[in-house]
mmCIF file of N, CA and C in Angstrom:
data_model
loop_
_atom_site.group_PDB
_atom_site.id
_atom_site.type_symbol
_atom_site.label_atom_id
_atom_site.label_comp_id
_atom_site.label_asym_id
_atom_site.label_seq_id
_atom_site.Cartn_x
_atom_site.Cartn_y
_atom_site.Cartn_z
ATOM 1 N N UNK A 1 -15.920 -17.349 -3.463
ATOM 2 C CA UNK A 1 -16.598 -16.114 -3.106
ATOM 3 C C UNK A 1 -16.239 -15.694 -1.680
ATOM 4 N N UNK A 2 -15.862 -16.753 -0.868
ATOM 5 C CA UNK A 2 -15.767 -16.267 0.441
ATOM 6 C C UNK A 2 -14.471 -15.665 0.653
ATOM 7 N N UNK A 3 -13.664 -16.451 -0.393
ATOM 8 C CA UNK A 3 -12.305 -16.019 -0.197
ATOM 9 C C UNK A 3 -12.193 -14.621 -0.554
ATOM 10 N N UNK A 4 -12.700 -13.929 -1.297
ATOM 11 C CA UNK A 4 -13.067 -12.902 -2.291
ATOM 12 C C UNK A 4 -13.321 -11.773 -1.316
ATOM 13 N N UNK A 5 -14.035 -12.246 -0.657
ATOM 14 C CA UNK A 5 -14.881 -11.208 0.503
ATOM 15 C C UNK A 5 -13.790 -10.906 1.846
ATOM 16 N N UNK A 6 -13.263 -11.674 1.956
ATOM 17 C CA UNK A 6 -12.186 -11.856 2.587
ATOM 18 C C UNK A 6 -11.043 -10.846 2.675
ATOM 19 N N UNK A 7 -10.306 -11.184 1.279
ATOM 20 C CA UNK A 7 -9.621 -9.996 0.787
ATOM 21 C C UNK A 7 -9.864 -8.669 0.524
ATOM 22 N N UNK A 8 -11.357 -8.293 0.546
ATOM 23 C CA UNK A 8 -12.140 -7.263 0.508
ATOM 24 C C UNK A 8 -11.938 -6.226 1.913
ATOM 25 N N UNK A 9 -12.511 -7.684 2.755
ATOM 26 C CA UNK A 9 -12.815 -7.323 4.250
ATOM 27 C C UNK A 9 -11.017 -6.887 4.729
ATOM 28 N N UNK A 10 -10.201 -7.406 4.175
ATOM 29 C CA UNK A 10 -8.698 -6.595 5.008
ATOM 30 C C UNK A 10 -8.285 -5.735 4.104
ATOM 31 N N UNK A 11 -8.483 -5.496 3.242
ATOM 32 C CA UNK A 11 -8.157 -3.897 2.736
ATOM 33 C C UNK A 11 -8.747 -2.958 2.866
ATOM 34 N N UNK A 12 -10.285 -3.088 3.273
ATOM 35 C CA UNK A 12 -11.377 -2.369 3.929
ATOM 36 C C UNK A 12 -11.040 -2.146 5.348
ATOM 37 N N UNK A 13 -9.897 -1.703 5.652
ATOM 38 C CA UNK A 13 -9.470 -1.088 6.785
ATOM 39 C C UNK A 13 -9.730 -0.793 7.772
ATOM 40 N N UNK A 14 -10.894 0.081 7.652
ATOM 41 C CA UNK A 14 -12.072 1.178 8.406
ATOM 42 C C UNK A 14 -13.436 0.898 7.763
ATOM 43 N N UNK A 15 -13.520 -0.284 7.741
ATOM 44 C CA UNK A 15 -14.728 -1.313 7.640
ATOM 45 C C UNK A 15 -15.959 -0.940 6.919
ATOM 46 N N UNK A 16 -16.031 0.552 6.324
ATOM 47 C CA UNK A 16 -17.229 1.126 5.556
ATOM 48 C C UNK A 16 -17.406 0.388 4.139
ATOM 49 N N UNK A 17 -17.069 -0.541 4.113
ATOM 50 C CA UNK A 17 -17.959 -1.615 2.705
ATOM 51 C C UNK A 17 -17.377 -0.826 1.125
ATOM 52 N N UNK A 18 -16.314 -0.082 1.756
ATOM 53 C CA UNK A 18 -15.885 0.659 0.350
ATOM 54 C C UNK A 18 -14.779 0.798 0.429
ATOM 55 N N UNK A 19 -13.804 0.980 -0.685
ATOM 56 C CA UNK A 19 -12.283 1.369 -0.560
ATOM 57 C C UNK A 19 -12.489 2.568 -1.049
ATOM 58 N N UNK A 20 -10.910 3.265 -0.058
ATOM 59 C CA UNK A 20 -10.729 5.008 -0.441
ATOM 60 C C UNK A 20 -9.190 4.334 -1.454
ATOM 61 N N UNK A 21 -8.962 5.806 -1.912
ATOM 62 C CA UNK A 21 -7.986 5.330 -3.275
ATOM 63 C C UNK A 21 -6.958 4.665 -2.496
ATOM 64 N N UNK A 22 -6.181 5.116 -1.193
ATOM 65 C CA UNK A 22 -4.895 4.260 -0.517
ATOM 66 C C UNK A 22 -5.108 3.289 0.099
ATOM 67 N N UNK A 23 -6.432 2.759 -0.260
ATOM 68 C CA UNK A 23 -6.750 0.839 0.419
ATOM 69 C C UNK A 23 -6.782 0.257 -0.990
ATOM 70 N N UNK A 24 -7.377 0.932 -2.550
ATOM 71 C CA UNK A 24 -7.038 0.649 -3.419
ATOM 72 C C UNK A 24 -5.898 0.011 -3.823
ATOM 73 N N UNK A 25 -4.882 1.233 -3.601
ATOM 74 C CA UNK A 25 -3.519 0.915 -4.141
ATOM 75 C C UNK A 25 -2.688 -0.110 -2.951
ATOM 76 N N UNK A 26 -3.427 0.148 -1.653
ATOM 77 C CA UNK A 26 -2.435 -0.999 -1.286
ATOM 78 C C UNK A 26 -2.706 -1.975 -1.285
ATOM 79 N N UNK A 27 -4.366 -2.489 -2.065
ATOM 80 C CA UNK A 27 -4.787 -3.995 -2.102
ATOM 81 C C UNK A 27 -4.399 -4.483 -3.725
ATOM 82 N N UNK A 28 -3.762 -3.553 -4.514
ATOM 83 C CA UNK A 28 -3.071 -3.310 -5.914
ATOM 84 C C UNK A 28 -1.936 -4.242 -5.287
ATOM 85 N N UNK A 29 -0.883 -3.632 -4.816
ATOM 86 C CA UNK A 29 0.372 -3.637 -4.296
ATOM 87 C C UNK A 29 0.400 -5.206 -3.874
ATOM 88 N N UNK A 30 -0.204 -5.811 -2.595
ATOM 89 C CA UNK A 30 -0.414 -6.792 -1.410
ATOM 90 C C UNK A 30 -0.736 -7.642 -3.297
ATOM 91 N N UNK A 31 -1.929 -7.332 -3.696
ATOM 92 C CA UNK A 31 -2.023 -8.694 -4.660
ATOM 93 C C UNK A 31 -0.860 -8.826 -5.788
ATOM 94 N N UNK A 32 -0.594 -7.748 -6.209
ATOM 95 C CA UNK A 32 0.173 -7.781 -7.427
ATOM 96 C C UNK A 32 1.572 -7.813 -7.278
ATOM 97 N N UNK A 33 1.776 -7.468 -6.518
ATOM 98 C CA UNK A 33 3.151 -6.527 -6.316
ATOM 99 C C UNK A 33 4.397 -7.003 -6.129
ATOM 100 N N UNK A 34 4.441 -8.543 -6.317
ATOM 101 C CA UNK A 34 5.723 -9.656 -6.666
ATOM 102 C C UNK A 34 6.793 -9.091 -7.582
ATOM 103 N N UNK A 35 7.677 -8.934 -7.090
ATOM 104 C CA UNK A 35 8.846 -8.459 -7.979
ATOM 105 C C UNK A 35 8.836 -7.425 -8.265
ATOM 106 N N UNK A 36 10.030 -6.869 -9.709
ATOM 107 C CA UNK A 36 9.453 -5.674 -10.526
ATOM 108 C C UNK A 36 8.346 -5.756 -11.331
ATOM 109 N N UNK A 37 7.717 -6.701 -11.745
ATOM 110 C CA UNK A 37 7.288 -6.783 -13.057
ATOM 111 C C UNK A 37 5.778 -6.949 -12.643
ATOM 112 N N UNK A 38 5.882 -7.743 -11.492
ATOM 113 C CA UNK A 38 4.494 -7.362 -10.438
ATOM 114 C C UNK A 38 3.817 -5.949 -10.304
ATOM 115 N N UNK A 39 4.999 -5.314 -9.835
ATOM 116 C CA UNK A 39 4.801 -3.917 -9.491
ATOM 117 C C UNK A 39 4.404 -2.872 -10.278
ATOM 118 N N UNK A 40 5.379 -3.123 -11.230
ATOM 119 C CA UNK A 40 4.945 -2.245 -12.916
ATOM 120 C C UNK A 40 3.607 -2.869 -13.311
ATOM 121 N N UNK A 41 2.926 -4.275 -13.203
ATOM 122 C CA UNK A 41 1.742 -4.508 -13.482
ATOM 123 C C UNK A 41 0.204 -3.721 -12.472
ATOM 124 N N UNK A 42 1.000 -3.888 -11.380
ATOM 125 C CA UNK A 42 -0.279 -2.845 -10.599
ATOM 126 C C UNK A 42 -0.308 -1.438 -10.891
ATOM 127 N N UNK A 43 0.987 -0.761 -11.412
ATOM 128 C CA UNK A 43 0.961 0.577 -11.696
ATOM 129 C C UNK A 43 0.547 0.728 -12.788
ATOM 130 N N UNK A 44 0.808 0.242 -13.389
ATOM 131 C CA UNK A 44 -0.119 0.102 -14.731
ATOM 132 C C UNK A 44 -1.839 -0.381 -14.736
ATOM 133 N N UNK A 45 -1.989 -1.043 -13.951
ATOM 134 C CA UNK A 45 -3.488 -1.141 -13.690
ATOM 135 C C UNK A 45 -4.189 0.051 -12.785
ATOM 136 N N UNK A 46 -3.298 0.417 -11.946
ATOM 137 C CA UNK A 46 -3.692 1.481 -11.268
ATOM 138 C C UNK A 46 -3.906 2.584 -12.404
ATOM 139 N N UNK A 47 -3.070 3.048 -13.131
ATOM 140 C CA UNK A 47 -3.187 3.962 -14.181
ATOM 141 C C UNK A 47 -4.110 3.689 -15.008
ATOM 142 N N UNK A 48 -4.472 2.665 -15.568
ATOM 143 C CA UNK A 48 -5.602 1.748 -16.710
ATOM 144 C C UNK A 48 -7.014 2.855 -15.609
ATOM 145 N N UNK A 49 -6.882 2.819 -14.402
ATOM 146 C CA UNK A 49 -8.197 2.743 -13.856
ATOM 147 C C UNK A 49 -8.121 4.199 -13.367
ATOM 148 N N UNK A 50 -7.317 4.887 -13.041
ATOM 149 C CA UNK A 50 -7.196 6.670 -12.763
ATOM 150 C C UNK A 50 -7.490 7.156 -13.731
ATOM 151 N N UNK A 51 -7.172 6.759 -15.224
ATOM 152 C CA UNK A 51 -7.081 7.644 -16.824
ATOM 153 C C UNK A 51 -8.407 7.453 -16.659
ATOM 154 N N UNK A 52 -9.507 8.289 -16.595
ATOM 155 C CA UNK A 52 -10.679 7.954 -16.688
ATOM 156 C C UNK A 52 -11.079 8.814 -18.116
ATOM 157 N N UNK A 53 -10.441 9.713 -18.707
ATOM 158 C CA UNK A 53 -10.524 10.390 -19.916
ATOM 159 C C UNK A 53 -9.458 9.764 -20.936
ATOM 160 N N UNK A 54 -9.007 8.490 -20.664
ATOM 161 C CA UNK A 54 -8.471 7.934 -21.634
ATOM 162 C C UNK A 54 -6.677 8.665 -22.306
ATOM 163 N N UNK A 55 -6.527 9.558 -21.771
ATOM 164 C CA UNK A 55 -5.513 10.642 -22.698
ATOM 165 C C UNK A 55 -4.231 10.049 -22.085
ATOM 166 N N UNK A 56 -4.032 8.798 -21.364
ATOM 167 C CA UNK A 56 -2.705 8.128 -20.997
ATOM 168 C C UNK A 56 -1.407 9.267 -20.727
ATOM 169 N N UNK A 57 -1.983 10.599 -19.845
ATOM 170 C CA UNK A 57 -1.138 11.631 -18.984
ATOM 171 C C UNK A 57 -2.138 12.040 -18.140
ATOM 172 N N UNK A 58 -1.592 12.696 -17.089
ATOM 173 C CA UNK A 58 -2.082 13.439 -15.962
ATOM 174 C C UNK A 58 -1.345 14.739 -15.532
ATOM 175 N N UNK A 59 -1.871 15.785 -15.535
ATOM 176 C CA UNK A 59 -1.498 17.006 -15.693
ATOM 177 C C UNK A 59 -1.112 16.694 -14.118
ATOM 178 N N UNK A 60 -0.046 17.842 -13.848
ATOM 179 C CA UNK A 60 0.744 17.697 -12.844
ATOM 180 C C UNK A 60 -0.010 18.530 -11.258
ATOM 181 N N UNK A 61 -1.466 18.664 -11.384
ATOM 182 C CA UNK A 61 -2.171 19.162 -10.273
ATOM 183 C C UNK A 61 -3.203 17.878 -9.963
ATOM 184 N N UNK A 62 -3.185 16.934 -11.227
ATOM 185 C CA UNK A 62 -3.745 15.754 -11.018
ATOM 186 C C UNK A 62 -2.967 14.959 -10.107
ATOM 187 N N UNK A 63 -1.263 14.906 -10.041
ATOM 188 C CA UNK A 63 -0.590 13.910 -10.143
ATOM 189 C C UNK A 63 -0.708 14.532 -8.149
ATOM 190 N N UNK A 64 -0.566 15.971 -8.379
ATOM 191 C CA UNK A 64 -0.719 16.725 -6.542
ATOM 192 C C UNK A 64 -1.659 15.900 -5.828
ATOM 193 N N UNK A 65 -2.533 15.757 -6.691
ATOM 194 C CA UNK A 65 -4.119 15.132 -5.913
ATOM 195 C C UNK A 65 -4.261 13.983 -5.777
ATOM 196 N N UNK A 66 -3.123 13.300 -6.734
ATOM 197 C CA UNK A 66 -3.356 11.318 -5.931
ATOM 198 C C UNK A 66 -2.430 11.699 -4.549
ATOM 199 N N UNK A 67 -0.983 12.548 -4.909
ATOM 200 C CA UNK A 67 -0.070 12.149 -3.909
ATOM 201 C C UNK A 67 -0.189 12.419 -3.096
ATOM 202 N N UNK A 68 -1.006 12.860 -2.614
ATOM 203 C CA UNK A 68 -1.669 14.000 -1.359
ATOM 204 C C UNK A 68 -2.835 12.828 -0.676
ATOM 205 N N UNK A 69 -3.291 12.085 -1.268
ATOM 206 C CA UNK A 69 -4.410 10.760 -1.164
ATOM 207 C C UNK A 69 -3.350 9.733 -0.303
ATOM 208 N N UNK A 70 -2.597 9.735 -1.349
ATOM 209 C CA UNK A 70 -2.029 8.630 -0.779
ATOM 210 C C UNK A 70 -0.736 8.643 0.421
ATOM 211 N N UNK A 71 -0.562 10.180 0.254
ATOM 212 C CA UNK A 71 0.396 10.353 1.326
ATOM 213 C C UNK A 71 0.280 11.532 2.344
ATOM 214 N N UNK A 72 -0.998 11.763 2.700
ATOM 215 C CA UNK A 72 -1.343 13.113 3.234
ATOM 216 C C UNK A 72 -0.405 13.782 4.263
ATOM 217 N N UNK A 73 0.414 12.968 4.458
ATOM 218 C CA UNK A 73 1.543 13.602 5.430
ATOM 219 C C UNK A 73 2.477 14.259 4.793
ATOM 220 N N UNK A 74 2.807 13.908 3.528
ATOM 221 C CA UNK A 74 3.760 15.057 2.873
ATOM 222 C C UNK A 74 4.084 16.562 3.099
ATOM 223 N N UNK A 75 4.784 17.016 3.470
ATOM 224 C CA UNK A 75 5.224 18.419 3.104
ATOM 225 C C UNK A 75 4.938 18.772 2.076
ATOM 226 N N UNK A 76 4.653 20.605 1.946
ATOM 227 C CA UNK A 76 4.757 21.376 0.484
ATOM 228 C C UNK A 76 6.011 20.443 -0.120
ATOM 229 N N UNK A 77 6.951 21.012 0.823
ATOM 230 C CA UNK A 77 8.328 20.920 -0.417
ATOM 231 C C UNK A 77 8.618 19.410 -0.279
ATOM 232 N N UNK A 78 8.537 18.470 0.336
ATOM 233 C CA UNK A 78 8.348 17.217 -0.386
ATOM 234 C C UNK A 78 7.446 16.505 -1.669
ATOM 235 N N UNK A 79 5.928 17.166 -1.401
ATOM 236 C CA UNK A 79 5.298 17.399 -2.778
ATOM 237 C C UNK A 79 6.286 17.849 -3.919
ATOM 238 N N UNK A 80 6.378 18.956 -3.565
ATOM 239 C CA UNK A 80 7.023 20.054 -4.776
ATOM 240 C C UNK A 80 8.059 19.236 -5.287
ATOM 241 N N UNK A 81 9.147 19.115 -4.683
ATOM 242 C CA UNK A 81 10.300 17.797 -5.052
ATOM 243 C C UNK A 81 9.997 16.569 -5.927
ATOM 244 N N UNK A 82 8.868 15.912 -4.927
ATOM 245 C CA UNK A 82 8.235 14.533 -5.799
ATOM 246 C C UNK A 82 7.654 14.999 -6.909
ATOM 247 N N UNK A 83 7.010 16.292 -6.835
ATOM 248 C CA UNK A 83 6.550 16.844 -8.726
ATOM 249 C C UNK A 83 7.650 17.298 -9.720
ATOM 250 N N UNK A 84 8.328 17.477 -8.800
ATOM 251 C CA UNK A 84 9.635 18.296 -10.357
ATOM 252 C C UNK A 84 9.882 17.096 -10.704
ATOM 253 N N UNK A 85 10.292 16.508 -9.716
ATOM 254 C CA UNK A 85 10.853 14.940 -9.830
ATOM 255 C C UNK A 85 10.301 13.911 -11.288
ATOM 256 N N UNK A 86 8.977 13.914 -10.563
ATOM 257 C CA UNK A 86 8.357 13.120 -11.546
ATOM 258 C C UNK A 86 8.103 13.673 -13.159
ATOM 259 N N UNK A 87 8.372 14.926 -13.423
ATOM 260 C CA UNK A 87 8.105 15.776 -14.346
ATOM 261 C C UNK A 87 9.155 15.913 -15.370
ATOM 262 N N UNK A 88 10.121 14.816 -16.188
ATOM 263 C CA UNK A 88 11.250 14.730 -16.687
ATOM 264 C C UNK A 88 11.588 15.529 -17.613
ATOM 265 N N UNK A 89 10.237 16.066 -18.152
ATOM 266 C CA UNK A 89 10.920 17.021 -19.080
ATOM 267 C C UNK A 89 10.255 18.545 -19.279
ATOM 268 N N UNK A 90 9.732 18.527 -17.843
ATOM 269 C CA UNK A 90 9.132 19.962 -17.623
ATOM 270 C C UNK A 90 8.160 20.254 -18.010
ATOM 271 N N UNK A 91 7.173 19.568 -18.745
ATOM 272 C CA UNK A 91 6.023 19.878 -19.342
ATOM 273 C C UNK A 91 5.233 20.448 -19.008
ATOM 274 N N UNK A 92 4.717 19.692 -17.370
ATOM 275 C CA UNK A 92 3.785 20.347 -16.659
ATOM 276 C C UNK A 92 2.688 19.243 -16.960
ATOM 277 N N UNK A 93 2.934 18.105 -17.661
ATOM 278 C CA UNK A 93 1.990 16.982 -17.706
ATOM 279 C C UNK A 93 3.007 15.628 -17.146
ATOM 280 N N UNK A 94 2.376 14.768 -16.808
ATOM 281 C CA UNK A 94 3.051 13.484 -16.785
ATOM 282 C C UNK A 94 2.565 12.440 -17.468
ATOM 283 N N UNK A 95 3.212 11.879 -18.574
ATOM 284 C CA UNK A 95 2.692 11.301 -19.563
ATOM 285 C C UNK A 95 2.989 9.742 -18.770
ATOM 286 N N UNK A 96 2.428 8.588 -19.287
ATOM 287 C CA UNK A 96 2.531 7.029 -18.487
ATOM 288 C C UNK A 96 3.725 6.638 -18.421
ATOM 289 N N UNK A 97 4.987 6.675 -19.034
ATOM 290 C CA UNK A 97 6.428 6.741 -19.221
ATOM 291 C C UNK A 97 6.937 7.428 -17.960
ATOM 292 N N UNK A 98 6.525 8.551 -17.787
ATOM 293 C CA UNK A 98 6.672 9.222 -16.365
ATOM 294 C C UNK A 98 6.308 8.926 -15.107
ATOM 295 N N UNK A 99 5.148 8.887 -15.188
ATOM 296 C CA UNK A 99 4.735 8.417 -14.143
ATOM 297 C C UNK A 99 5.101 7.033 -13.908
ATOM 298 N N UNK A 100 5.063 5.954 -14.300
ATOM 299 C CA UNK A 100 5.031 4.731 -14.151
ATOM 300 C C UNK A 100 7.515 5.079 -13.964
ATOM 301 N N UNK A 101 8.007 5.236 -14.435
ATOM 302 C CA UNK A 101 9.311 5.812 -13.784
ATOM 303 C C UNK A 101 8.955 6.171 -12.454
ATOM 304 N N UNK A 102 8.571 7.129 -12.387
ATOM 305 C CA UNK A 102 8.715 7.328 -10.873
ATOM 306 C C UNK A 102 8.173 6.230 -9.871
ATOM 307 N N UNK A 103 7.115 5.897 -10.586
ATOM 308 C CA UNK A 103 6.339 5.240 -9.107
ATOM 309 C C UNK A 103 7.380 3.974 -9.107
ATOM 310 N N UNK A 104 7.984 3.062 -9.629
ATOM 311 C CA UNK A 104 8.968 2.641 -9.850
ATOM 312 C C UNK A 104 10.014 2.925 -8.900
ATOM 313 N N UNK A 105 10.114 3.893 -9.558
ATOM 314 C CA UNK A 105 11.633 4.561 -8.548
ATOM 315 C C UNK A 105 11.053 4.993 -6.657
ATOM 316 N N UNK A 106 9.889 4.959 -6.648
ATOM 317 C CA UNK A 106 9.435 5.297 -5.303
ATOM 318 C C UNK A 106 9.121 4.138 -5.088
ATOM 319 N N UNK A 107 9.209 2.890 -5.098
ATOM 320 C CA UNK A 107 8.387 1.495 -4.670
ATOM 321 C C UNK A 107 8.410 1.462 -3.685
ATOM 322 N N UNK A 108 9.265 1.571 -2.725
ATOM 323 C CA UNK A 108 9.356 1.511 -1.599
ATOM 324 C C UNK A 108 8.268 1.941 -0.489
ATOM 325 N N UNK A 109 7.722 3.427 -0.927
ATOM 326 C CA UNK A 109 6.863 4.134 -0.944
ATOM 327 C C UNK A 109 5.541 3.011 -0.167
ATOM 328 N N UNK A 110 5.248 2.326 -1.535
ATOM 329 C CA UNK A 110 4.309 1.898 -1.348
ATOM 330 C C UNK A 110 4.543 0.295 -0.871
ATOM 331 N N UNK A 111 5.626 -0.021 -0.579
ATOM 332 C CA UNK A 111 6.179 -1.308 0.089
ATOM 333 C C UNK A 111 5.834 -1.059 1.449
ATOM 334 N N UNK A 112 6.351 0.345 1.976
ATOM 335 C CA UNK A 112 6.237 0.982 3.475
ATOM 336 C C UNK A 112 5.065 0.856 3.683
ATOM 337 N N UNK A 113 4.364 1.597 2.601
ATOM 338 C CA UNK A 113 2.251 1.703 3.344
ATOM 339 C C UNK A 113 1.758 0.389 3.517
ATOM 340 N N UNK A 114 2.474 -0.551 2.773
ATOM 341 C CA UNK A 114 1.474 -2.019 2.715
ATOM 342 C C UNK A 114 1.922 -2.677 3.389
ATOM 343 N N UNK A 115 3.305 -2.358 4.217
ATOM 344 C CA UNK A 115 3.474 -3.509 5.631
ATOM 345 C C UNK A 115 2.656 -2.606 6.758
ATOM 346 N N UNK A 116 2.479 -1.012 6.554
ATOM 347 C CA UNK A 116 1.992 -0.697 7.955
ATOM 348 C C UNK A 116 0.441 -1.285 7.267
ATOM 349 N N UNK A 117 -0.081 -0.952 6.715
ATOM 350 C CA UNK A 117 -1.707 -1.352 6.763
ATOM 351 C C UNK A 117 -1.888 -2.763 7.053
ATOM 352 N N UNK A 118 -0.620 -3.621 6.765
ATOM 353 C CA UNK A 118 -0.836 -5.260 6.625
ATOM 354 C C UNK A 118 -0.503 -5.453 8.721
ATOM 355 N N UNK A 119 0.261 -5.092 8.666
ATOM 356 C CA UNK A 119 0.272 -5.040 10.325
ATOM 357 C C UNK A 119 -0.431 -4.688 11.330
ATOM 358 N N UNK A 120 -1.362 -2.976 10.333
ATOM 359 C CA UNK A 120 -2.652 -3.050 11.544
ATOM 360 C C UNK A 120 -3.615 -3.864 10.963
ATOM 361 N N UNK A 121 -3.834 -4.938 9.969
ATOM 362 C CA UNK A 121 -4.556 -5.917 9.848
ATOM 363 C C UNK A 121 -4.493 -7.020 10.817
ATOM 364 N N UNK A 122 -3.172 -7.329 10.881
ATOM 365 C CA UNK A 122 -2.757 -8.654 12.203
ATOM 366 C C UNK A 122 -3.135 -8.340 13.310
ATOM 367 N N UNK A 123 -2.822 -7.037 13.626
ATOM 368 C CA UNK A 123 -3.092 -6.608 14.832
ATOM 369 C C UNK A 123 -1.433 -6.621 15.490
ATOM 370 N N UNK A 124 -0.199 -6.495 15.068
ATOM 371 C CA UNK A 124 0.941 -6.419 15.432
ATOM 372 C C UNK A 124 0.688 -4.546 15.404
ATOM 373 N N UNK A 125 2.188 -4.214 16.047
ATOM 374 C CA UNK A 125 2.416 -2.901 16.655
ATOM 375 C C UNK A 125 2.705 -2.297 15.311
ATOM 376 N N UNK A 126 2.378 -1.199 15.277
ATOM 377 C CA UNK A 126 2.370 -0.476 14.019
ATOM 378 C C UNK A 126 3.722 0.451 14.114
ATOM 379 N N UNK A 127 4.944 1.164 13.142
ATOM 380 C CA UNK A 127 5.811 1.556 13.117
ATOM 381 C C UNK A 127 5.143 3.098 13.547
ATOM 382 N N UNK A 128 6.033 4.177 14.295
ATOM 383 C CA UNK A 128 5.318 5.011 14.758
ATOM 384 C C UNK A 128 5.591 6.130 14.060
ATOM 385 N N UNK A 129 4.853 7.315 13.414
ATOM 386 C CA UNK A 129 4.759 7.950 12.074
ATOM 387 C C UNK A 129 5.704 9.059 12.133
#
């Protein structure tokens, strides 16, 4: 249990006893996130737990509203890019095949957020934005 609380207490960032969705995904990432198959397992759990209507897609103003969570520094047209992007066959939905491709193809993405959050955990110098 202590250990538990532990891992709680360093993804809890900004110490309010709650995670926002990008301490979520990067305490997803930090636990899961060994290899590919790691990675595809947190994105897939991450998705298990976003589908909250069950319909295994996310319409593409949904997909605006995580990436914007998790990357509020984005540009329009970096958004816009990362949505066509992720959008393989134009639908205007992103079905789990899609999404889970991209986030894939962006790992890095979230490799980057989880050494800076893991570094202002240590207390080492943080990369400058």
């Amino acid at each position: 249990e202590k250990e538990l609380k532990r891992v709680f207490d360093l993804i809890d960032t900004d110490g309010y006893g709650c995670l926002d969705f990008r301490q979520f995904l990067t305490g997803l990432t930090i636990l899961n996130g060994k290899g590919k198959e790691g990675k595809r397992g947190a994105f897939k759990f991450a998705l298990d737990v976003l589908d909250m209507k069950g319909q295994r897609s996310f319409s593409i103003d949904e997909v605006e509203v995580l990436l914007r969570r998790i990357f509020p520094s984005l540009s329009a047209t970096e958004l816009k890019e990362a949505l066509y992007e992720a959008d393989i066959n134009r639908s205007g939905v992103l079905n789990r095949d899609e999404f889970l491709s991209f986030a894939e193809n962006h790992d890095q993405l979230l490799t980057i957020y989880s050494h800076w959050i893991l570094n202002g955990i240590t207390g080492q110098n943080l990369p400058p934005k």
